[in-house]
XYZ file of C-alpha atoms in Angstrom:
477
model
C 56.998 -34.268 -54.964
C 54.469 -33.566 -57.525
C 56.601 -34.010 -60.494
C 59.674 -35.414 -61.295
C 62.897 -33.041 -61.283
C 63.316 -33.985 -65.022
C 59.845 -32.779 -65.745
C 60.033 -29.720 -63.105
C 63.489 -28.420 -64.871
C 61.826 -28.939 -68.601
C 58.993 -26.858 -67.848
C 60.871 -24.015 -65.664
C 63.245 -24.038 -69.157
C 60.291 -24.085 -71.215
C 59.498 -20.236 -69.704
C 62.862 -19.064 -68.792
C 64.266 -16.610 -70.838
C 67.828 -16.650 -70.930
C 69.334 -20.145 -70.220
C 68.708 -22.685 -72.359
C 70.801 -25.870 -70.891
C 71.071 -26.961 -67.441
C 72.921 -29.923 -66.557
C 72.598 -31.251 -62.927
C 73.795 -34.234 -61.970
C 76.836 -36.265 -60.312
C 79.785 -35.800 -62.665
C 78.393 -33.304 -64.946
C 81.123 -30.794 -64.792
C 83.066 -33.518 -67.496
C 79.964 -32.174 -69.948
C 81.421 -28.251 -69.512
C 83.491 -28.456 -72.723
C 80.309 -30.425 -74.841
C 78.352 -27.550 -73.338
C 80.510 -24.700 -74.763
C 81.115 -26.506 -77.546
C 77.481 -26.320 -78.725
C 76.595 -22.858 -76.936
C 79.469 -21.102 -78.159
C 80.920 -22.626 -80.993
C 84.773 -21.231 -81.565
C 84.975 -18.890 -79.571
C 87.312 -18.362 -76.685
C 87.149 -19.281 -72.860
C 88.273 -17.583 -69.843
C 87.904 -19.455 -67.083
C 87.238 -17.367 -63.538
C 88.121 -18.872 -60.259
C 89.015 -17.561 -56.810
C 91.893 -19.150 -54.806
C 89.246 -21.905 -53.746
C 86.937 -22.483 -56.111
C 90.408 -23.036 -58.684
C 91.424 -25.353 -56.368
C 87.547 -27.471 -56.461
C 86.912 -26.776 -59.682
C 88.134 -24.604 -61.648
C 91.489 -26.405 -62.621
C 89.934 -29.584 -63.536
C 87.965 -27.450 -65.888
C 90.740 -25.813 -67.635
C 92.073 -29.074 -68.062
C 88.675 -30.230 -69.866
C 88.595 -27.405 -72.012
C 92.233 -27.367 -73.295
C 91.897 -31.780 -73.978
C 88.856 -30.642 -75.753
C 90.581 -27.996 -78.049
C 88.823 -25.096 -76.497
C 91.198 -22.265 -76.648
C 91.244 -21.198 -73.092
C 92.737 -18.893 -70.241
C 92.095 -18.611 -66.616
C 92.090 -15.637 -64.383
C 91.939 -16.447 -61.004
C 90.946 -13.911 -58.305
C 93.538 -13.502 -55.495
C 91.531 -11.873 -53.001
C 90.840 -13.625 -50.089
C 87.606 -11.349 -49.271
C 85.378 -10.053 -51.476
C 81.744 -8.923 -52.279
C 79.963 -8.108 -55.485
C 80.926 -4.621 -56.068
C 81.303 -2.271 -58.782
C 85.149 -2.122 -58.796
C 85.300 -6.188 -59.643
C 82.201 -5.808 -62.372
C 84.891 -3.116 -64.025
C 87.783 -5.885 -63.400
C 85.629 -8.709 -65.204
C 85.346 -6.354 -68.179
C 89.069 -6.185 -68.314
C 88.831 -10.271 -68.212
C 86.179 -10.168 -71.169
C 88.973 -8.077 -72.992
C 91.735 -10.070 -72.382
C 92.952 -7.609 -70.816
C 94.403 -9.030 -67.660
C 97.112 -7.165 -66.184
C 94.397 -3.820 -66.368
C 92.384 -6.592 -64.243
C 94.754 -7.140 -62.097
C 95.948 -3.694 -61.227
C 91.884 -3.239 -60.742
C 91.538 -5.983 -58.607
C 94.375 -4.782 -56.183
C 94.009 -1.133 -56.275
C 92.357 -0.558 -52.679
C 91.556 3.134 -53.940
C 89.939 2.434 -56.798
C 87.699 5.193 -58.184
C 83.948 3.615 -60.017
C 83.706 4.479 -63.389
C 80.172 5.479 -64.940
C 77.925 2.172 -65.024
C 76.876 4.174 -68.024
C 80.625 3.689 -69.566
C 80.571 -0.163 -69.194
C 78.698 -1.095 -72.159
C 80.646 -1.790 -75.221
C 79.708 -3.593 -78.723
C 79.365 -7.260 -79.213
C 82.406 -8.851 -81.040
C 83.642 -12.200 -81.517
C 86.894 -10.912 -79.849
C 85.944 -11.468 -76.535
C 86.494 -14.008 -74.144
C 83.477 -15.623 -73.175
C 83.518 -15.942 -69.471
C 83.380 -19.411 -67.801
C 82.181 -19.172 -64.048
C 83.804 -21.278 -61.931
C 82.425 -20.425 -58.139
C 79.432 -19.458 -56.016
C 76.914 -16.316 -55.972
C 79.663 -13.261 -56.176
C 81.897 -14.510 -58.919
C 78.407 -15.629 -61.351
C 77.314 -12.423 -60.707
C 79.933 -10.734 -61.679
C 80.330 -12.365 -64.472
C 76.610 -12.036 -65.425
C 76.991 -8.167 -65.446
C 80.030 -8.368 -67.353
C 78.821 -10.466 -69.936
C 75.305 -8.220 -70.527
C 77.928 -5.231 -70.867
C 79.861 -7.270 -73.870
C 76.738 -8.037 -75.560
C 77.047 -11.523 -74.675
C 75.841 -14.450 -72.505
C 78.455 -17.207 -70.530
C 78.595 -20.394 -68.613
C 78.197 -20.968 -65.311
C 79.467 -24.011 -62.962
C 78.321 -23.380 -59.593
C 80.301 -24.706 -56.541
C 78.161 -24.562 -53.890
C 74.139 -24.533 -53.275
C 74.735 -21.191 -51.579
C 72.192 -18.713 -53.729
C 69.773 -18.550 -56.211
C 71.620 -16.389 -57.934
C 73.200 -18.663 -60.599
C 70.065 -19.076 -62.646
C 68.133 -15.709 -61.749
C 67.807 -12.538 -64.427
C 69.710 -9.483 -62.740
C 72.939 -8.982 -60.599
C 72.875 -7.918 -57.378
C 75.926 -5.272 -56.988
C 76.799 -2.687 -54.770
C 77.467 0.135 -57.102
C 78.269 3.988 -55.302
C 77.020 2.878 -51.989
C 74.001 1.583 -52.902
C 73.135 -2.585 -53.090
C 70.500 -2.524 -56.089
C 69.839 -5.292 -59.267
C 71.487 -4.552 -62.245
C 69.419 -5.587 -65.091
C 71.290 -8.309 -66.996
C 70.546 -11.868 -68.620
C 71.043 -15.108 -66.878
C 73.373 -17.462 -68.559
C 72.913 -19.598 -71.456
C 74.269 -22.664 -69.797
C 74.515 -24.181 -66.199
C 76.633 -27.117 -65.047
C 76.133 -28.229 -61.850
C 78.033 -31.035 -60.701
C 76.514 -32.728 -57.616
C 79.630 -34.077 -56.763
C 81.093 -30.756 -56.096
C 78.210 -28.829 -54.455
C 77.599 -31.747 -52.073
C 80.991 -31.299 -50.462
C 80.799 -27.527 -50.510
C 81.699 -26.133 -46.905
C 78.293 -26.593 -44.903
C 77.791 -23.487 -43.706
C 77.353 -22.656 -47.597
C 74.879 -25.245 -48.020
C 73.044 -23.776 -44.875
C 73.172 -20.217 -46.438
C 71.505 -21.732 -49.381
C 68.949 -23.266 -47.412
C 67.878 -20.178 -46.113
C 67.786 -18.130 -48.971
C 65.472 -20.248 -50.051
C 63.382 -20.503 -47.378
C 63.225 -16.634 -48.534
C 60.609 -17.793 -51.105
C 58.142 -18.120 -48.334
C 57.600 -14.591 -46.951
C 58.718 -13.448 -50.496
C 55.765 -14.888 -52.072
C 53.328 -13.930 -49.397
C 54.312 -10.405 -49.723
C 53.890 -10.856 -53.510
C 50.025 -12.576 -52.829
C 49.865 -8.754 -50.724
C 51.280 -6.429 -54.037
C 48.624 -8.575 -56.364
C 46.050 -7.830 -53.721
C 46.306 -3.748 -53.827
C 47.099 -4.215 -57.819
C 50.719 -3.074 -57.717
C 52.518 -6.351 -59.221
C 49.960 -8.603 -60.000
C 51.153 -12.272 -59.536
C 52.608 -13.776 -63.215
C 51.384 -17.027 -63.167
C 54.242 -18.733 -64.930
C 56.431 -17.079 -62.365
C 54.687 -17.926 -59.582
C 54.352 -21.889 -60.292
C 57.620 -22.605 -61.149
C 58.872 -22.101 -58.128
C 56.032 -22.053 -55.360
C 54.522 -25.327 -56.158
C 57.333 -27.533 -54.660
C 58.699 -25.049 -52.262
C 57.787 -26.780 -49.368
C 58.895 -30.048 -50.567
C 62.445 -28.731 -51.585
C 62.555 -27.258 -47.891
C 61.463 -30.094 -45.648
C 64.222 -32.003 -45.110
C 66.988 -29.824 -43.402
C 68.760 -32.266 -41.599
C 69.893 -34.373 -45.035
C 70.816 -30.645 -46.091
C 72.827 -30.146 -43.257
C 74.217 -33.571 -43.580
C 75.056 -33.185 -47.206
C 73.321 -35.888 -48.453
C 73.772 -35.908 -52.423
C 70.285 -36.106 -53.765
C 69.058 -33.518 -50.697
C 71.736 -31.227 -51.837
C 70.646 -31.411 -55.424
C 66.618 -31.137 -54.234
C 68.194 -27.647 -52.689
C 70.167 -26.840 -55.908
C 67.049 -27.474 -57.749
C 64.858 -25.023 -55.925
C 67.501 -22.581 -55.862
C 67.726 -22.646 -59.713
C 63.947 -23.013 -60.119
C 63.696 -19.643 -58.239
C 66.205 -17.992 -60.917
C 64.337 -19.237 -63.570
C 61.302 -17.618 -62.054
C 62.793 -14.273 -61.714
C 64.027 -15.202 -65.577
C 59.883 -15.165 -66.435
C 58.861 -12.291 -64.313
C 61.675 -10.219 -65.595
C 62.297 -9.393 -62.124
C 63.201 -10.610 -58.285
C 59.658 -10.201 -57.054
C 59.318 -13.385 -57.373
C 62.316 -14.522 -54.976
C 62.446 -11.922 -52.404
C 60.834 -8.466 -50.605
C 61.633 -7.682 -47.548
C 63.491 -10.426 -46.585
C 66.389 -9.594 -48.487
C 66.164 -5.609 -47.384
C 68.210 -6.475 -43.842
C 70.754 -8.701 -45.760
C 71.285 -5.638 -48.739
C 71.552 -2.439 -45.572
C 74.328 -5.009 -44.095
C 76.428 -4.975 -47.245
C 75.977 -1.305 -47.553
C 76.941 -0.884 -44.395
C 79.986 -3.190 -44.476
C 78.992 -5.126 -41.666
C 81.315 -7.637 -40.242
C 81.041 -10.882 -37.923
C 84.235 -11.734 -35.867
C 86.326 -9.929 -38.998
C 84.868 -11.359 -41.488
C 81.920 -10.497 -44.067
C 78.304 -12.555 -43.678
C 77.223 -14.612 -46.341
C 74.033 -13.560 -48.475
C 72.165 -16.954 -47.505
C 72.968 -16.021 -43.451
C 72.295 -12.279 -43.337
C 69.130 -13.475 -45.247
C 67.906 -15.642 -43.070
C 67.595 -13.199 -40.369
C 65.631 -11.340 -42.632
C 63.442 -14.205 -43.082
C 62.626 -14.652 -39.831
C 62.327 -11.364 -39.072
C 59.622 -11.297 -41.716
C 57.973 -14.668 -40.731
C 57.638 -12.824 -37.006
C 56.283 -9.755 -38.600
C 53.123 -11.717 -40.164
C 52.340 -13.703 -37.240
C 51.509 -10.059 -35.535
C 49.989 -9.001 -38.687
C 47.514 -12.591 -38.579
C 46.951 -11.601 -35.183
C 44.905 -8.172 -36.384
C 41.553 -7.874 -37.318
C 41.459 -5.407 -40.152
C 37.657 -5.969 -41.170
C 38.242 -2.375 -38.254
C 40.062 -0.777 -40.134
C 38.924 2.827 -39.994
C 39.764 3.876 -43.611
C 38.284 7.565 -43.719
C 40.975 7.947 -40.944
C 43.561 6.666 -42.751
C 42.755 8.308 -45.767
C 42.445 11.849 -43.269
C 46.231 11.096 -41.853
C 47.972 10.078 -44.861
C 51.240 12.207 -45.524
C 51.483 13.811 -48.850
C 54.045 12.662 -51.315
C 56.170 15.729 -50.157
C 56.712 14.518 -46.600
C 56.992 11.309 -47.415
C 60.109 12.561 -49.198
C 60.989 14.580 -46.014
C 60.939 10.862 -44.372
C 62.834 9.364 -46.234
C 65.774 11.686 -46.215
C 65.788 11.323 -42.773
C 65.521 7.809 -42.264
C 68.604 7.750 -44.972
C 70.527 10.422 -43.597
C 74.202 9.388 -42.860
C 73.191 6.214 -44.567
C 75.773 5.325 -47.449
C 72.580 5.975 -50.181
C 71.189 9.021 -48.356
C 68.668 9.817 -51.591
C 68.022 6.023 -52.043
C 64.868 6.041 -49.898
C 63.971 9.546 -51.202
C 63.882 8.029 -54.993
C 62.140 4.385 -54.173
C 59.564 6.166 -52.418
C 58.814 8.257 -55.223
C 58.065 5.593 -57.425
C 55.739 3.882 -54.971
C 53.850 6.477 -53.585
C 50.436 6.398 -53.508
C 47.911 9.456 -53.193
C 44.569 9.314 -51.082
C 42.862 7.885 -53.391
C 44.866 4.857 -54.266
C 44.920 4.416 -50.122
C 40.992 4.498 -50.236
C 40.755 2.138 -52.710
C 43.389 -0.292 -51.383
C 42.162 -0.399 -47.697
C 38.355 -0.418 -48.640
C 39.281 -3.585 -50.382
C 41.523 -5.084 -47.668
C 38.296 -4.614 -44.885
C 35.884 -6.077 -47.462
C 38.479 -8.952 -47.638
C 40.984 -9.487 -45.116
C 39.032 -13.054 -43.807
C 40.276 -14.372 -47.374
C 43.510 -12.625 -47.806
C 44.888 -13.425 -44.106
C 43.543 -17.286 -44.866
C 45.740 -17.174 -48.390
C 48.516 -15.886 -46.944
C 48.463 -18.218 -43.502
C 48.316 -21.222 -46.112
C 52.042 -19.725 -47.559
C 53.996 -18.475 -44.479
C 55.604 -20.195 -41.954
C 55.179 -19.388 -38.663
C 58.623 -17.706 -37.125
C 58.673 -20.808 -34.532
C 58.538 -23.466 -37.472
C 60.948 -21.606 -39.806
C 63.598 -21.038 -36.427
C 63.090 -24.800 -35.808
C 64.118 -25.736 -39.571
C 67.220 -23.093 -39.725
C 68.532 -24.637 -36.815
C 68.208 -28.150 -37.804
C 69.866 -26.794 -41.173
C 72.522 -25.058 -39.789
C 71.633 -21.264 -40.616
C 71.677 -18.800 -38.212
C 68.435 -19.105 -36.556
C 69.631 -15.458 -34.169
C 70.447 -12.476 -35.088
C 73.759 -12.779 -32.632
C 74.816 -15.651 -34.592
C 75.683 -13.150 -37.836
C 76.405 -10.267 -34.918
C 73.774 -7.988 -35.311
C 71.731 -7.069 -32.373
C 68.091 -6.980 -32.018
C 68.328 -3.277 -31.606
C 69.674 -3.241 -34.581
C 67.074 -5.172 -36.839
C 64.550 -2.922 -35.201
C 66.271 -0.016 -36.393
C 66.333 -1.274 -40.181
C 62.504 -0.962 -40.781
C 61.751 2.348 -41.964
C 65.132 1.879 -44.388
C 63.568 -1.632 -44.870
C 60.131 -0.162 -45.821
C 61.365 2.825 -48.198
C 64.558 1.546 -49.890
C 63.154 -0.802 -52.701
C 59.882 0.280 -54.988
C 58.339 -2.939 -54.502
C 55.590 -3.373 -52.388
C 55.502 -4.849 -49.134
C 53.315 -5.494 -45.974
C 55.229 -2.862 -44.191
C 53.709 -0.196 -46.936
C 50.097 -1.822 -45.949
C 50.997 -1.615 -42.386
C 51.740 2.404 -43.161
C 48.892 3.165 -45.171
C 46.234 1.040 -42.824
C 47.852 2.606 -39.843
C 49.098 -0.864 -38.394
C 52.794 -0.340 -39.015
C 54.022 -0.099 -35.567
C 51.482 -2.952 -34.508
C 53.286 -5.112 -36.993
C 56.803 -4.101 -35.854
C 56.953 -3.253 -31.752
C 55.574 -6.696 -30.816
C 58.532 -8.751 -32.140
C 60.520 -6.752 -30.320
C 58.542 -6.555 -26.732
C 58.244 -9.089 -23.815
C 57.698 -12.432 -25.447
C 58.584 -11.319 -29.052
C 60.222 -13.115 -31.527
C 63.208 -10.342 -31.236
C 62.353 -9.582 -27.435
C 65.190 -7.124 -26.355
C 65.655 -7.231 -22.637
């Protein structure tokens, strides 16, 4: 690689925001107490745990922190099954409080009624637990939210190499329906003991793997919102991450045999990428479309064989989804592109409205594309301007953006060899069913994304039906 990890964590801290200590390392989990010690001097620790991660983890750290003279509890989540949702952000407030049987009666009330997100916030005090999380993507972002509404930040000791979630600004929660990021600090403090997130169940590993292969259509759809001046490219953001992306992902069969120092490469990336979002303020930085497919799955509750999909796996369909969308797109010459006609056949902001409460309708967040499309509409002009440009251009956009994606043949080869799904039958959605995501896909975040250039250059569907026809990426039969 370019740099050494030691000099590629220093300067991602040097521009993150929020955390301030990372430890990686085999063995690091015995620096935990040290760690709290000096990040939160005397105050108390809660740690949180589900049934598993206790059992890896979790107890060894309680341990640590009472020999060290931390005053500490531990709450451990008894679900077997569980997602980031509202109901268990408003059970880790009851942890923050102390107040654990309220948490409990939360956690098992299977009628549960949301409160206000509005209600959650309360004012800092000493009094709190500060939260200790001891687990993988769900319980640290739970725990991130919680913390934010207390005024305060916590410690996280990651389990598995499963998300980039631990080190990223923002929770991802599925609050009335609706998956969306909740802005909220990253923590203060990571611990990640190699050890442990080595021998982390592979298909974890895999899922991590894939969400970070994520970075690579995420960033070319980024390189496509600079180009049209909606979110230009922060260049802090952008390197910390980007630079080494391919290095971190070119070894998936060490991933996929868990090979320490391979598994701590992958950790790396992953937290790089959260430190990214940390600098942009944002997730633009980690993920566009990619992620869409993985979020409509959650709202939708979808299930494999009875049981939930991971992040990483729903993701990576959405990955290569996306990596089969641009090779159609670098397949197009759009030096044609006709833009008075475009410009002529653009809908106003009113029907675009109209679509989008149809696309949503009997959708669990039947106003969600209504309200995202609001905020990213643009009039005629804006199109003119935007597709004038792209004609003028497109030899040295589509030559930027070739040089960042992979082609859907070379990312399918490295999920395999990984271990991620590499078909959308291997998480049990059927490619009648990704085709149906893209107008929800298109219209249910703000951001922008090739699939709004598609729209407004009147190449959408030339993007879209060909990884789905005869000798597609998606061919249905």
């Amino acid at each position: 690689m370019k740099m050494g990890s030691k000099e590629r964590i220093a300067r991602a801290l040097a521009v993150s925001t929020d955390t301030k200590v990372f430890e990686m390392g085999q063995g690091t989990s015995a620096m935990a107490p040290a760690v709290f010690k000096e990040c939160f001097p005397g105050r108390k620790a809660v740690i949180v745990a589900d049934c598993n991660t206790w059992a890896v983890l979790g107890e060894r750290v309680h341990g640590l922190f009472k020999d060290a003279g931390i005053a500490t509890d531990a709450y451990i989540i008894e679900k077997k099954e569980f997602h980031a949702d509202w109901k268990y952000v408003e059970m880790v407030d009851m942890i923050v409080k102390g107040d654990y049987e309220a948490a409990r009666a939360i956690e098992n009330d299977a009628d549960h009624q949301e409160s206000d997100r509005k209600d959650a916030f309360c004012e800092p005090s000493d009094s709190y637990n500060v939260l200790v999380s001891v687990g993988s993507g769900v319980i640290n972002d739970l725990c991130k939210l919680s913390s934010y509404h207390h005024g305060q930040s916590y410690l996280t000791l990651p389990t598995a190499a499963s998300v980039d979630g631990y080190s990223s600004f923002g929770s991802s929660i599925t609050y009335r329906g609706a998956k969306q990021t909740f802005t909220c600090p990253a923590p203060l403090a990571i611990v990640a003991d190699i050890d442990v997130i080595a021998a982390a169940p592979k298909h974890m590993t895999a899922a991590g793997y894939a969400d970070l292969a994520a970075k690579v259509p995420a960033g070319a759809e980024w390189m496509i919102a600079d180009f049209v001046d909606s979110e230009p490219i922060q260049d802090d953001a952008w390197h910390i991450l980007q630079d080494y992306l391919d290095d971190f992902l070119a070894d998936p069969a060490a991933v996929a045999a868990g090979e320490p120092q391979a598994v701590a490469d992958l950790f790396e990336g992953l937290t790089l990428s959260g430190f990214a979002m940390q600098a942009a303020k944002s997730s633009r930085p980690a993920s566009c479309c990619d992620h869409l497919f993985s979020h409509i799955l959650d709202m939708v509750g979808h299930r494999y064989e009875g049981k939930l999909q991971s992040h990483g796996f729903q993701v990576a369909i959405g990955t290569l989804t996306m990596c089969a969308v641009f090779d159609e797109l670098f397949k197009l010459d759009l030096t044609g592109v006709d833009v008075d006609a475009c410009v002529e056949a653009w809908p106003t902001l009113a029907q675009e409205q109209e679509r989008a409460l149809e696309v949503f309708r009997n959708f669990p967040a039947p106003t969600l594309g209504h309200e995202m499309i609001s905020q990213k509409y643009g009039d005629k002009d804006a199109v003119r301007t935007e597709l004038t440009r792209l004609k003028a251009e497109w030899p040295q956009l589509k030559e930027r953006l070739q040089g960042q994606v992979y082609t859907f043949a070379k990312m399918q080869e490295l999920f395999r060899i990984a271990g991620a799904p590499y078909e959308p039958e291997h998480i049990g959605v059927t490619r009648a069913q990704i085709k149906e995501m893209f107008p929800k896909v298109q219209l249910m975040r703000a951001r922008y994304n090739v699939l709004d250039l598609g729209k407004r250059g009147g190449f959408y569907e030339q993007l879209v039906e060909p990884v789905f026809a005869a000798g597609g990426a998606w061919e249905i039969a």
